[in-house]
Tab-separated table of N, CA and C in Angstrom:
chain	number	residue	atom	x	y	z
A	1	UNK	N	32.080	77.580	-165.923
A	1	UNK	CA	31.924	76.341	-166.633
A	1	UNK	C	32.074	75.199	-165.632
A	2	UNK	N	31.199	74.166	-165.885
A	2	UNK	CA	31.772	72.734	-164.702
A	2	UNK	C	31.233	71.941	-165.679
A	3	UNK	N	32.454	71.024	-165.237
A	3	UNK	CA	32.731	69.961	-165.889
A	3	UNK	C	32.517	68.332	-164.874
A	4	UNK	N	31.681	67.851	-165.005
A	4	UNK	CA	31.673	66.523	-164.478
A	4	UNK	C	32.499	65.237	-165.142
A	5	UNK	N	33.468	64.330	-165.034
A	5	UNK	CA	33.804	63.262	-165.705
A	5	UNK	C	33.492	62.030	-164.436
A	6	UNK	N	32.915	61.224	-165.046
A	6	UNK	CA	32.720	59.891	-164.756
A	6	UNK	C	33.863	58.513	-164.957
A	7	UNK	N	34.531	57.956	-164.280
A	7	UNK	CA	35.484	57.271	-164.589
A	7	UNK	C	34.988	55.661	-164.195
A	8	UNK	N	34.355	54.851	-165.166
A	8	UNK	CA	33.740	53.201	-164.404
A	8	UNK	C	35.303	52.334	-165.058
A	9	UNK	N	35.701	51.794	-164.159
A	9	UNK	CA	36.273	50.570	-164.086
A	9	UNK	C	35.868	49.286	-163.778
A	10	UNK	N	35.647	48.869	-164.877
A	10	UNK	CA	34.711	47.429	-165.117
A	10	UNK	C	35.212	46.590	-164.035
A	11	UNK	N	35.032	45.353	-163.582
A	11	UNK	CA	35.583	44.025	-162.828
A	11	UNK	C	37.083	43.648	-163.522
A	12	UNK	N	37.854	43.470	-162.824
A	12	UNK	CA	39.085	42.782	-163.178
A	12	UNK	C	39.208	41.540	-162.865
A	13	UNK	N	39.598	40.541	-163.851
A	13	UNK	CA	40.059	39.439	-163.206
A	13	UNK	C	40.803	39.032	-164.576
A	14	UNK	N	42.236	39.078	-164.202
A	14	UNK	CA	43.517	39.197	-164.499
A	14	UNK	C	44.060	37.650	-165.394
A	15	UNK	N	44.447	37.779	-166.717
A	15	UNK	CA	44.357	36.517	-167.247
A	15	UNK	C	45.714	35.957	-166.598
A	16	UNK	N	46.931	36.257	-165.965
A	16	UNK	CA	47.944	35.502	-166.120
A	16	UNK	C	47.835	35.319	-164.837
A	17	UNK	N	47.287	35.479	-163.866
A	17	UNK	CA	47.226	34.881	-162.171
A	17	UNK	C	45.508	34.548	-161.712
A	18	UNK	N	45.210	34.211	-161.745
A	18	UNK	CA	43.845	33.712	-161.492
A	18	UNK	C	44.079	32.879	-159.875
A	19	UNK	N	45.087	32.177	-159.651
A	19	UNK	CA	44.694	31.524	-157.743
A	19	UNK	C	44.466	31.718	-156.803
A	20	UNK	N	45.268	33.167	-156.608
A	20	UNK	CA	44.790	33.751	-155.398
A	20	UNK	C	43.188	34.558	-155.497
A	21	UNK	N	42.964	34.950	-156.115
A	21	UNK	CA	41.107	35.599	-156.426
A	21	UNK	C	40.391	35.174	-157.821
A	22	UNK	N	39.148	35.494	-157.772
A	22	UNK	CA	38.578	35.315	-158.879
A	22	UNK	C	38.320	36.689	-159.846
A	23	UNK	N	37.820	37.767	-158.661
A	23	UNK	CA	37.109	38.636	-159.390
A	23	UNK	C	37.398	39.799	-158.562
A	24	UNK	N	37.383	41.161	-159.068
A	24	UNK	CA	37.553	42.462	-158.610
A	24	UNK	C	35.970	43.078	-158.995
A	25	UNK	N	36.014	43.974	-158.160
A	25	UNK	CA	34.479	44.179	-158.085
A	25	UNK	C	34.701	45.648	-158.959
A	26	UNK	N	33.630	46.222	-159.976
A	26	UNK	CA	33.593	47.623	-160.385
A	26	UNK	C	33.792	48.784	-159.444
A	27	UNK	N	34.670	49.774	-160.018
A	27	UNK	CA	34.553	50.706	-159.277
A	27	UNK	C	34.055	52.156	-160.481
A	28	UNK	N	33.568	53.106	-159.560
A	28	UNK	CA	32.689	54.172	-160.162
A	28	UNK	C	33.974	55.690	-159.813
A	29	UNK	N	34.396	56.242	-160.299
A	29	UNK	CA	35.049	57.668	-159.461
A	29	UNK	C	34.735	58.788	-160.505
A	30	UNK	N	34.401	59.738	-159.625
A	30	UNK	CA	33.835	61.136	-160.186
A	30	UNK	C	34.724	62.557	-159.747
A	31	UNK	N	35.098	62.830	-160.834
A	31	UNK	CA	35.517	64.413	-161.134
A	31	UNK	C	34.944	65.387	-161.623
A	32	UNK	N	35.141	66.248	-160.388
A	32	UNK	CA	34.713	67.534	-160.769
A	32	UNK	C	35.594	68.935	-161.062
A	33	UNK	N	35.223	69.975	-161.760
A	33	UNK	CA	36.122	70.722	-162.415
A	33	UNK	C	35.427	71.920	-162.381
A	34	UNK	N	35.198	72.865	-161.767
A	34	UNK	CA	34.564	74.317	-162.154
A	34	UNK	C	35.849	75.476	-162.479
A	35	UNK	N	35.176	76.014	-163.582
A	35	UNK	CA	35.965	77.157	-163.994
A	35	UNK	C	35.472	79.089	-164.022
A	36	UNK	N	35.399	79.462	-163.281
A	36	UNK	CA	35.502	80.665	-162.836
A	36	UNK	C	36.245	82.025	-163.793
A	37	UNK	N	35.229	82.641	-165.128
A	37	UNK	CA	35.921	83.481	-165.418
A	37	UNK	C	35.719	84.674	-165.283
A	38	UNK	N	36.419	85.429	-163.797
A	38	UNK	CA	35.970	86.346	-162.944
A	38	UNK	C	36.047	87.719	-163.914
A	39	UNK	N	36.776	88.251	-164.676
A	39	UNK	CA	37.336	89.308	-165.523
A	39	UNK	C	37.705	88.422	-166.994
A	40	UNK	N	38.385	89.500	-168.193
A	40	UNK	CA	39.006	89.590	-168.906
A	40	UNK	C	40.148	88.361	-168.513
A	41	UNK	N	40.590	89.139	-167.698
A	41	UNK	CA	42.388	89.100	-167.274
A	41	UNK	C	42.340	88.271	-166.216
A	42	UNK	N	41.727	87.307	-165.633
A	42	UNK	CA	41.480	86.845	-164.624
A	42	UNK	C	40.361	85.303	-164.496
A	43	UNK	N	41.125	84.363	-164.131
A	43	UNK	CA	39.735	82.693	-164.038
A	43	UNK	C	40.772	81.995	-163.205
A	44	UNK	N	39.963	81.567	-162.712
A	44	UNK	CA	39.982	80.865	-161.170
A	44	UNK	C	39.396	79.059	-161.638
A	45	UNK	N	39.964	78.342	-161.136
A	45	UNK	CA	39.860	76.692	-161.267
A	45	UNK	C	39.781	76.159	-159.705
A	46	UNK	N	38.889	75.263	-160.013
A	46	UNK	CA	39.015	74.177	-158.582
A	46	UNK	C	38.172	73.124	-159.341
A	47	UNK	N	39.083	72.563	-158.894
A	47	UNK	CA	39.290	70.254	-159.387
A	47	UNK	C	39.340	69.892	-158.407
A	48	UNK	N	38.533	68.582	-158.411
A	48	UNK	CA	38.899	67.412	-156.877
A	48	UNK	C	38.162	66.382	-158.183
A	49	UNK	N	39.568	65.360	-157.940
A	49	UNK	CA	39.498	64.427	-158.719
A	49	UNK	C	39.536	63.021	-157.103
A	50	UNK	N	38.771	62.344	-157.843
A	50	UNK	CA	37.621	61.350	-156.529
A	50	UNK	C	36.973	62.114	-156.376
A	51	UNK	N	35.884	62.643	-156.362
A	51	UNK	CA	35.395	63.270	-155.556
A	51	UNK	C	34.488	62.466	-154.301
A	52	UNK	N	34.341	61.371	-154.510
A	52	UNK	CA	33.478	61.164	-153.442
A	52	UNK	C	34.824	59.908	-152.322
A	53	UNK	N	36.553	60.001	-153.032
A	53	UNK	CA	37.454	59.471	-152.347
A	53	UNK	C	37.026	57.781	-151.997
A	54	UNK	N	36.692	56.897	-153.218
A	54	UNK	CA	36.493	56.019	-153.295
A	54	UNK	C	37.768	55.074	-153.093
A	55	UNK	N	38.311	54.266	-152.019
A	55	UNK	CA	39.364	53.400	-152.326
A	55	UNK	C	39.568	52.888	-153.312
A	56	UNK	N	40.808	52.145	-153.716
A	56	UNK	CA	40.895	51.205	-155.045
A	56	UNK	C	40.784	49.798	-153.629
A	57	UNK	N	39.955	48.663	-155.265
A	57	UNK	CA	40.203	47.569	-154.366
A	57	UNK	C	41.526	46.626	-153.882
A	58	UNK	N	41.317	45.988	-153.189
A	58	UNK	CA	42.642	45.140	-152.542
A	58	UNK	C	42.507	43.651	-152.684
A	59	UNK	N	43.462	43.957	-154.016
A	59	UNK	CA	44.243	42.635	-154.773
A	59	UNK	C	45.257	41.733	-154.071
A	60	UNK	N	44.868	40.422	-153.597
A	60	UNK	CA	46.066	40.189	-153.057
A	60	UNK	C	46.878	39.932	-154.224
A	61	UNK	N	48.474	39.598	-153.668
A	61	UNK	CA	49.576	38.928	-154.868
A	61	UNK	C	49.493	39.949	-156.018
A	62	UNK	N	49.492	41.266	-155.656
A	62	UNK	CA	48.785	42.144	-156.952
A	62	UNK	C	50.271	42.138	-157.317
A	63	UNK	N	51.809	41.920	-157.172
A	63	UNK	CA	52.678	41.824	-157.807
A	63	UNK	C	52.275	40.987	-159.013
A	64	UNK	N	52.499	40.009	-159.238
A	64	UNK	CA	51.911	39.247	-160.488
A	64	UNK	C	51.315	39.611	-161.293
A	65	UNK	N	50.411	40.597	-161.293
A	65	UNK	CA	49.197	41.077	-161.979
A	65	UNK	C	50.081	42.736	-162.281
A	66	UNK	N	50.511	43.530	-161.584
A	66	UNK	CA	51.066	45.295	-161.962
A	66	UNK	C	52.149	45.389	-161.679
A	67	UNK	N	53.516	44.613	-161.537
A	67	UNK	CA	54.478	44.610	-160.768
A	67	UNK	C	54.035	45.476	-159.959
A	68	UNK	N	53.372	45.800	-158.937
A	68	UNK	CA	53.810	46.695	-158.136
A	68	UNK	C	53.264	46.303	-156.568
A	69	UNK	N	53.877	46.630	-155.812
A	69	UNK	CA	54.087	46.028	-154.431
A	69	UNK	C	52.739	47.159	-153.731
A	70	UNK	N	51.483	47.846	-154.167
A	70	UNK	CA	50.376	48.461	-153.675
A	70	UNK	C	49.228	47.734	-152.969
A	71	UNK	N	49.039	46.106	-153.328
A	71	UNK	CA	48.150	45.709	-152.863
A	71	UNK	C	46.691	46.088	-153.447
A	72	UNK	N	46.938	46.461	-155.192
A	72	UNK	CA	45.963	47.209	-155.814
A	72	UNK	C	46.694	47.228	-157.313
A	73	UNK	N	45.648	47.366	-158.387
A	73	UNK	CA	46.240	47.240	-159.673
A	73	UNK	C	46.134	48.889	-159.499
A	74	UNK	N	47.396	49.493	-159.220
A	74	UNK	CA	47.594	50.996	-159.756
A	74	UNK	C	47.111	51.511	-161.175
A	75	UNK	N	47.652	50.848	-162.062
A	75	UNK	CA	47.334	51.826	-163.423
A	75	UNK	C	46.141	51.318	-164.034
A	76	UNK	N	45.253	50.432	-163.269
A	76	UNK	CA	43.470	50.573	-163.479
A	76	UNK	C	42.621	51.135	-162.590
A	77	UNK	N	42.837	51.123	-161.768
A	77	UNK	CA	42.199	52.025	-160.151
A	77	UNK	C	43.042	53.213	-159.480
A	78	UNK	N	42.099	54.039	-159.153
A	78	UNK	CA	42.812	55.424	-158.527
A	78	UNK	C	43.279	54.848	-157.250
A	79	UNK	N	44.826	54.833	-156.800
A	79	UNK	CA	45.688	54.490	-155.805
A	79	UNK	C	45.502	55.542	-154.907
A	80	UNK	N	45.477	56.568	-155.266
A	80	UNK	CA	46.001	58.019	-154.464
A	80	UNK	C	44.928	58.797	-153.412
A	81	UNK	N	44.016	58.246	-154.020
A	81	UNK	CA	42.221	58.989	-153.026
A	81	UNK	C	42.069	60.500	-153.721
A	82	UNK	N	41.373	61.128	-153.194
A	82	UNK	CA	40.868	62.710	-153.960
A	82	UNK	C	42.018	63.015	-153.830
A	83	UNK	N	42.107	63.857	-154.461
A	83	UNK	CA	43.013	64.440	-154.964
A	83	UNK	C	42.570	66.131	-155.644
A	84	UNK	N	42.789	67.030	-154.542
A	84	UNK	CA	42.510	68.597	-154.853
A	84	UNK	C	43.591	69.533	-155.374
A	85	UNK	N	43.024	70.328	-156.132
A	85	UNK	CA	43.593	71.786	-156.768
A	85	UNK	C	42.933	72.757	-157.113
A	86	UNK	N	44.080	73.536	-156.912
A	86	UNK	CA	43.461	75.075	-157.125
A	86	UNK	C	43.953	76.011	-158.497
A	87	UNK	N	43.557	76.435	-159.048
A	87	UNK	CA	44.987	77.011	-160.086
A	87	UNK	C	43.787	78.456	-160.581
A	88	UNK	N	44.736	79.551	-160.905
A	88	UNK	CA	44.326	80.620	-161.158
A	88	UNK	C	45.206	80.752	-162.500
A	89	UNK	N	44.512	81.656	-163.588
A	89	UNK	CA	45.250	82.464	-164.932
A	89	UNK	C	45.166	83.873	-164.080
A	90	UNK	N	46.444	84.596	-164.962
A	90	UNK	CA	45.991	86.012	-164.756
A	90	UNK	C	46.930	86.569	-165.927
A	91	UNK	N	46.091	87.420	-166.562
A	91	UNK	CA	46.724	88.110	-168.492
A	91	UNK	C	46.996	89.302	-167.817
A	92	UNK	N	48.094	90.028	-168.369
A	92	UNK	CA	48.174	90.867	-167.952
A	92	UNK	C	48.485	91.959	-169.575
């Protein structure tokens, strides 16, 4: 099975700080997911989330806007870059 998800994050521009920028530009990030069911008793997974490891953009003063000291609105843009796994079932 594979699974594609598409993740668009529209433009930001932040109602309670507006001086230091105007506008954040869209970002696009794509996940992928294949599932592998080798046997009965047996499926195999591999995920890479980013897949194509798109930065988040760089907010200045982004304290004001996420408390958070990243230089990026964390909990609207992927902070972390791809991000891989592996994971196996096995029934016994």
């Amino acid at each position: 099975m594979l699974t594609i998800r598409v993740i668009r994050r529209s433009a930001a521009s932040p109602e309670r700080e507006r001086t230091s920028y105007f506008r954040v530009s869209p970002k696009s990030y794509f996940d992928l997911a294949l599932n592998f069911a080798i046997d009965k008793a047996f499926s195999l997974r591999l995920i890479a989330n980013n897949l194509l490891d798109k930065s988040a953009p760089i907010v200045p003063d982004s304290y004001n806007v996420a408390l958070a000291r990243t230089n990026t609105i964390p909990q609207r843009y992927d902070s972390l870059g791809r991000n891989l796994a592996v994971g196996a079932t096995v029934r016994f």
